[in-house]
Coordinates of C-alpha atoms and ligand atoms in Angstrom, one line a residue:
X281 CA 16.5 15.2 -3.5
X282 CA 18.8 12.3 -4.1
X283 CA 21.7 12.3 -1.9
X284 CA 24.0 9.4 -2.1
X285 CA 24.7 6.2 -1.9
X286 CA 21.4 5.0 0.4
X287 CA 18.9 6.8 -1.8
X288 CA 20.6 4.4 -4.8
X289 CA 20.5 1.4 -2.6
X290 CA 17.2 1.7 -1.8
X291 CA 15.8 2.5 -5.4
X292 CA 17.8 -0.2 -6.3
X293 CA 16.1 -2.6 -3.3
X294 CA 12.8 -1.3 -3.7
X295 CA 11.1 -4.1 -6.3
X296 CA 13.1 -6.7 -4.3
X297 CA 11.4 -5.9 -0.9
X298 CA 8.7 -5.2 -3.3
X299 CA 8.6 -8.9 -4.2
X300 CA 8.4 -9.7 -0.8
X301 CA 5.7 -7.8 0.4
X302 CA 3.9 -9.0 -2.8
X303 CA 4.4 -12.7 -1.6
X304 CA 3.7 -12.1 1.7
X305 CA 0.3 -10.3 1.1
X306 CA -0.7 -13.3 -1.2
X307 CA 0.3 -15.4 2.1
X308 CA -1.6 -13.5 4.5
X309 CA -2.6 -14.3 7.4
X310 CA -0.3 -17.6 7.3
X311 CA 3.2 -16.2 9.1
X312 CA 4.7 -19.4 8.2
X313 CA 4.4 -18.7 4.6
X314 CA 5.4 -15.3 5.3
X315 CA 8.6 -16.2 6.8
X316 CA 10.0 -18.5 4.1
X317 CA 9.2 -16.5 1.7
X318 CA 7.8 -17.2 -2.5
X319 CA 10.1 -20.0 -3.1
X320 CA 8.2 -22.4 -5.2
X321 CA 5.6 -22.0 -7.9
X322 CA 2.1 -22.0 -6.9
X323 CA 1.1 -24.3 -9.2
X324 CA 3.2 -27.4 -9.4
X325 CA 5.3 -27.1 -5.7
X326 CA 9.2 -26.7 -7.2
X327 CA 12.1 -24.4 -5.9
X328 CA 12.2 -20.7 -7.9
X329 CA 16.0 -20.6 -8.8
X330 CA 17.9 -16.9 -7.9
X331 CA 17.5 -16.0 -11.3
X332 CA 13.6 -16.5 -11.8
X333 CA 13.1 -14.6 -8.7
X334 CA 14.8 -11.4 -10.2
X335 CA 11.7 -8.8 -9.9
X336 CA 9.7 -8.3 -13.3
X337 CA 12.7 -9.0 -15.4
X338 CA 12.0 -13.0 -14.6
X339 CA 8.4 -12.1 -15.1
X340 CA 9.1 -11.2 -18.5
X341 CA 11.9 -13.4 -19.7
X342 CA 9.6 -16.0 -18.4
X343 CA 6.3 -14.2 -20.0
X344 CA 4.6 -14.4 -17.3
X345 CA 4.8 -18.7 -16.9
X346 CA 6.5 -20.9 -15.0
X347 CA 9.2 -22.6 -16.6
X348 CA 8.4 -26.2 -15.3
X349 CA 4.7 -26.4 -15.7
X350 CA 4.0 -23.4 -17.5
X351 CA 1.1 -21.9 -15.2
X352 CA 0.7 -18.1 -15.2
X353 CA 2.2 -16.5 -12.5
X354 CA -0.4 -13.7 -10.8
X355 CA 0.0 -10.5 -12.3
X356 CA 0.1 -9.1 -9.0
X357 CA 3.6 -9.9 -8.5
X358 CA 5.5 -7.5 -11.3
X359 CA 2.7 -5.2 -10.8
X360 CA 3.4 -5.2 -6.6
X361 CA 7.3 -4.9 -7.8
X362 CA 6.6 -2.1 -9.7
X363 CA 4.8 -0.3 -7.3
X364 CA 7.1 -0.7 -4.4
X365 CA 9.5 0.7 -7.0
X366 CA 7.5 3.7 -7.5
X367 CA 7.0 4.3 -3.8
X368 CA 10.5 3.3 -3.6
X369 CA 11.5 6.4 -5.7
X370 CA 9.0 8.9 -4.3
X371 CA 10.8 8.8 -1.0
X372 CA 13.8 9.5 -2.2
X373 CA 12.7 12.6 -4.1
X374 CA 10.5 13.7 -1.4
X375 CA 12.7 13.3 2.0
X376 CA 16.6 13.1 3.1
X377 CA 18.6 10.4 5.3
X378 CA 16.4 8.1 7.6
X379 CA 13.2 9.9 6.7
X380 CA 13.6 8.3 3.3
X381 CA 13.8 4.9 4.2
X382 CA 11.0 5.8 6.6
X383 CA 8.7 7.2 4.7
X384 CA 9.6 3.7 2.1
X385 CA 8.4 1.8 4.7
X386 CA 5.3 3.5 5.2
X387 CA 4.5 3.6 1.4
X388 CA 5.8 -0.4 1.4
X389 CA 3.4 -1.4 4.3
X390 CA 0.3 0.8 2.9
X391 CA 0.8 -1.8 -0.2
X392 CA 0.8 -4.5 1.7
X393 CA -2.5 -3.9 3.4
X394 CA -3.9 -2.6 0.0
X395 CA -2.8 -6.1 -2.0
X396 CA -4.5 -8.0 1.2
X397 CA -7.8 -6.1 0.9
X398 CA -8.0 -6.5 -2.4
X399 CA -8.0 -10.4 -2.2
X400 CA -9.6 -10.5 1.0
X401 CA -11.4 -7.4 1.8
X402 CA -10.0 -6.9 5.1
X403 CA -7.5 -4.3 6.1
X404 CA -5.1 -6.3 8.6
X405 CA -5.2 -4.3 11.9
X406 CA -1.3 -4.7 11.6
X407 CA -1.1 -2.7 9.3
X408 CA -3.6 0.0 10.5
X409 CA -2.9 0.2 14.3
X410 CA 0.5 -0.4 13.5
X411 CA 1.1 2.9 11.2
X412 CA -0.5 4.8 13.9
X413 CA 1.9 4.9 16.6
X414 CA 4.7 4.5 13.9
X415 CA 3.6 7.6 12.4
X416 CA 3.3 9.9 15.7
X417 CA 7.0 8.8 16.6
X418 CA 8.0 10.4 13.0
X419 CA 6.3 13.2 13.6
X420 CA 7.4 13.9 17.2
X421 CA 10.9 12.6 16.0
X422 CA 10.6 15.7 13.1
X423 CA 8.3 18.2 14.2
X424 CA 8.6 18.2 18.2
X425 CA 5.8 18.1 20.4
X426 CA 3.5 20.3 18.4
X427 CA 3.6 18.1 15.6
X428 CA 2.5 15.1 17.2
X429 CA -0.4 16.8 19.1
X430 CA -1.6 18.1 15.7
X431 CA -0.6 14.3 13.5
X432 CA -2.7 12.5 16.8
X433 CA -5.6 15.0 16.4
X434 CA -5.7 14.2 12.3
X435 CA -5.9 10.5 13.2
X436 CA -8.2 10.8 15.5
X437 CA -11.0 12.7 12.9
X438 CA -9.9 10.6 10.5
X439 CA -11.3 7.6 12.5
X440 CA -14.0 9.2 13.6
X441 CA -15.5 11.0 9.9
X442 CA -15.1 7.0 8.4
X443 CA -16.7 5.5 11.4
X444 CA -19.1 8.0 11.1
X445 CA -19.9 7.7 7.3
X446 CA -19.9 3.7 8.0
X447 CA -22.4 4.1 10.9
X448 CA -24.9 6.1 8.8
X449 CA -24.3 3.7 5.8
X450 CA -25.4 0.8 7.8
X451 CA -28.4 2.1 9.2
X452 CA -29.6 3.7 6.2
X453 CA -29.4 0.2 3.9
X454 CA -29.3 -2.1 6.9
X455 CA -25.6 -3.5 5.6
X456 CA -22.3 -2.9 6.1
X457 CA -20.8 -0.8 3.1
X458 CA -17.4 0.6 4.7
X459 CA -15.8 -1.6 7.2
X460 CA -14.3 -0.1 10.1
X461 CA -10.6 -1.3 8.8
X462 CA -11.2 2.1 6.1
X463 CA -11.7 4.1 8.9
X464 CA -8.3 3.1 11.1
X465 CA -6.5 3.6 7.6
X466 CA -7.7 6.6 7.2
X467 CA -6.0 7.5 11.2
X468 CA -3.2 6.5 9.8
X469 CA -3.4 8.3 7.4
X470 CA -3.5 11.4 9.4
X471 CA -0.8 10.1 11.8
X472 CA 1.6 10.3 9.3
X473 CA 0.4 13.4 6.7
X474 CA -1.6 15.7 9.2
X475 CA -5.2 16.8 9.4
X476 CA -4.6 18.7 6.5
X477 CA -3.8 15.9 4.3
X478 CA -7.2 13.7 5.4
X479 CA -9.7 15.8 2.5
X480 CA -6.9 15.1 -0.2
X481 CA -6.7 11.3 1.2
X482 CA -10.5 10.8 0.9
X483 CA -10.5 12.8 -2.7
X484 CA -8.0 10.4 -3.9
X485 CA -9.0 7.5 -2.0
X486 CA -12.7 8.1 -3.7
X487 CA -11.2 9.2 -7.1
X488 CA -8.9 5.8 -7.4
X489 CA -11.8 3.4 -6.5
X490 CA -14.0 5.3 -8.8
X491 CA -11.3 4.7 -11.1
X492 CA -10.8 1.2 -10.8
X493 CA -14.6 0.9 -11.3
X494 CA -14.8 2.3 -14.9
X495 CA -11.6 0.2 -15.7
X496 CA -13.7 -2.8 -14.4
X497 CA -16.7 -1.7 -16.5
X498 CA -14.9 -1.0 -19.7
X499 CA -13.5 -4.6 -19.5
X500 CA -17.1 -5.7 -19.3
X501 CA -17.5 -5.9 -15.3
X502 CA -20.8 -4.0 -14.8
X503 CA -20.8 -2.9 -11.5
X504 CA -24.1 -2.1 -9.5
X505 CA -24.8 -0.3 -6.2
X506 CA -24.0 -4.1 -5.0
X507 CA -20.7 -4.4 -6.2
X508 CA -18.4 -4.5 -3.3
X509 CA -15.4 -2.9 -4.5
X510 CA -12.2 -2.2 -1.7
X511 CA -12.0 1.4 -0.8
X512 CA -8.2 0.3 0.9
X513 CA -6.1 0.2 -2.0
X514 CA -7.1 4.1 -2.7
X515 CA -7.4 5.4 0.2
X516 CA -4.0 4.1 0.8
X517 CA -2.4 5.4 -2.2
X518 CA -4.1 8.5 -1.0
X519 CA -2.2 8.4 2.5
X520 CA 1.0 7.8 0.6
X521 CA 1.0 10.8 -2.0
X522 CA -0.7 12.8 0.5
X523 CA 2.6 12.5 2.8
X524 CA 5.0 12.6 -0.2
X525 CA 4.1 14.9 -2.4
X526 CA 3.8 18.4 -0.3
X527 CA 7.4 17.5 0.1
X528 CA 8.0 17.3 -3.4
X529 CA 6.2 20.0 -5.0
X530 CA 7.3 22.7 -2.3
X531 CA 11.0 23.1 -3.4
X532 CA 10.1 23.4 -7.3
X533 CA 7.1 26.3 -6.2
Ligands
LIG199 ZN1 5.2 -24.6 -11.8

């Protein structure tokens, strides 16, 4: 429910820190980079003015060039804005007060590892081992002891099913097929939303890169049983809705 003056501010913040983590992910693993920030086009080196670094609207008033040396600049920055919008606006309608901006951060970090495996394919352990912990101290914070016994239980089947499903895969085709960064997402996964929540994660993880497949093959990409394609960014779309949207559905049920 939107309650205030913080929900507000943090819609209204959500594509800036969006831009940020967008930036950063493109950075990765360079903290340097990270630090300062996207500052200068990629392409020919000079300073982004305030104004072309207002998120999307710059991307647009711009279309989608830079204004010096006319080079496109990624999609993946007004579509990373737009996201962290989205995720941005879920936590609002789904929690109150500090579990808003916490569950924000969760959604905003979850893109950041997605963006990084889908230019590297590599989940940063950061991100994983991070949202572990992170998410047992929300759930002891909101649901006492019981809740963190039964959040640290999730993550732990959750490591084990993908670890489990990776072992196999690599014995039966003699390759790796699902790296073990999946399977730590997926323990965060359950940190945060519960055990419950992991068969809805894997559903949506499955049904988003299965998604993202057909996309690639209308646009003429024929995938085979070779293509490597990132399970990440679904699975970690699937931890965020997982966690947001009980909360949202309940009160209009
Ligand atoms: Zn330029």
């Amino acid at each position: 429910m939107i309650n205030g003056f913080l929900d507000v501010f943090l819609v209204a913040a959500s594509p800036f820190i969006g831009s940020f983590v967008t930036a950063s992910s493109r950075s990765w693993p360079d903290w340097l980079r990270i630090a300062t920030g996207r500052s200068s086009c990629d392409a020919c080196g000079r300073r982004l003015s305030p104004l072309e670094l207002i998120p999307v609207v710059s991307f647009l008033i711009q279309r989608g060039k830079c204004r010096a040396c006319c080079a496109p600049v990624p999609w993946v920055h007004p579509v990373g804005e737009l996201v962290a919008l989205v995720i941005g606006i879920f936590a609002v309608l789904a929690f109150d007060d500090g579990w808003t901006l916490a569950a924000a951060f969760f959604g905003w970090i979850l893109l950041f590892g997605a963006l990084v495996d889908i230019r590297t394919f590599l989940l940063p352990d950061v991100v994983t081992l991070g949202l572990i912990p992170a998410g047992l101290v929300i759930a002891c914070l909101s649901g006492g002891l019981d809740l963190l016994w039964l959040n640290s239980l999730a993550a732990l089947i959750g490591f084990a099913s993908l670890a489990a499903v990776s072992e196999i895969y690599k014995r039966l085709r003699g390759r790796e097929g699902l790296g073990l960064g999946d399977a730590k997402l997926l323990a965060a996964g359950g940190a945060w939303a519960g055990p419950f929540a992991l068969p809805w994660i894997v559903l949506l993880g499955a049904g988003a890169t299965l998604f993202i497949v057909l996309i690639g093959h209308v646009l003429g990409r024929k995938a085979t049983a070779d293509t490597a394609v990132p399970l990440g960014p679904g699975l970690a779309a699937g931890c965020y809705l997982a966690y947001c949207l009980p909360a949202i559905i309940q009160p209009l049920v």
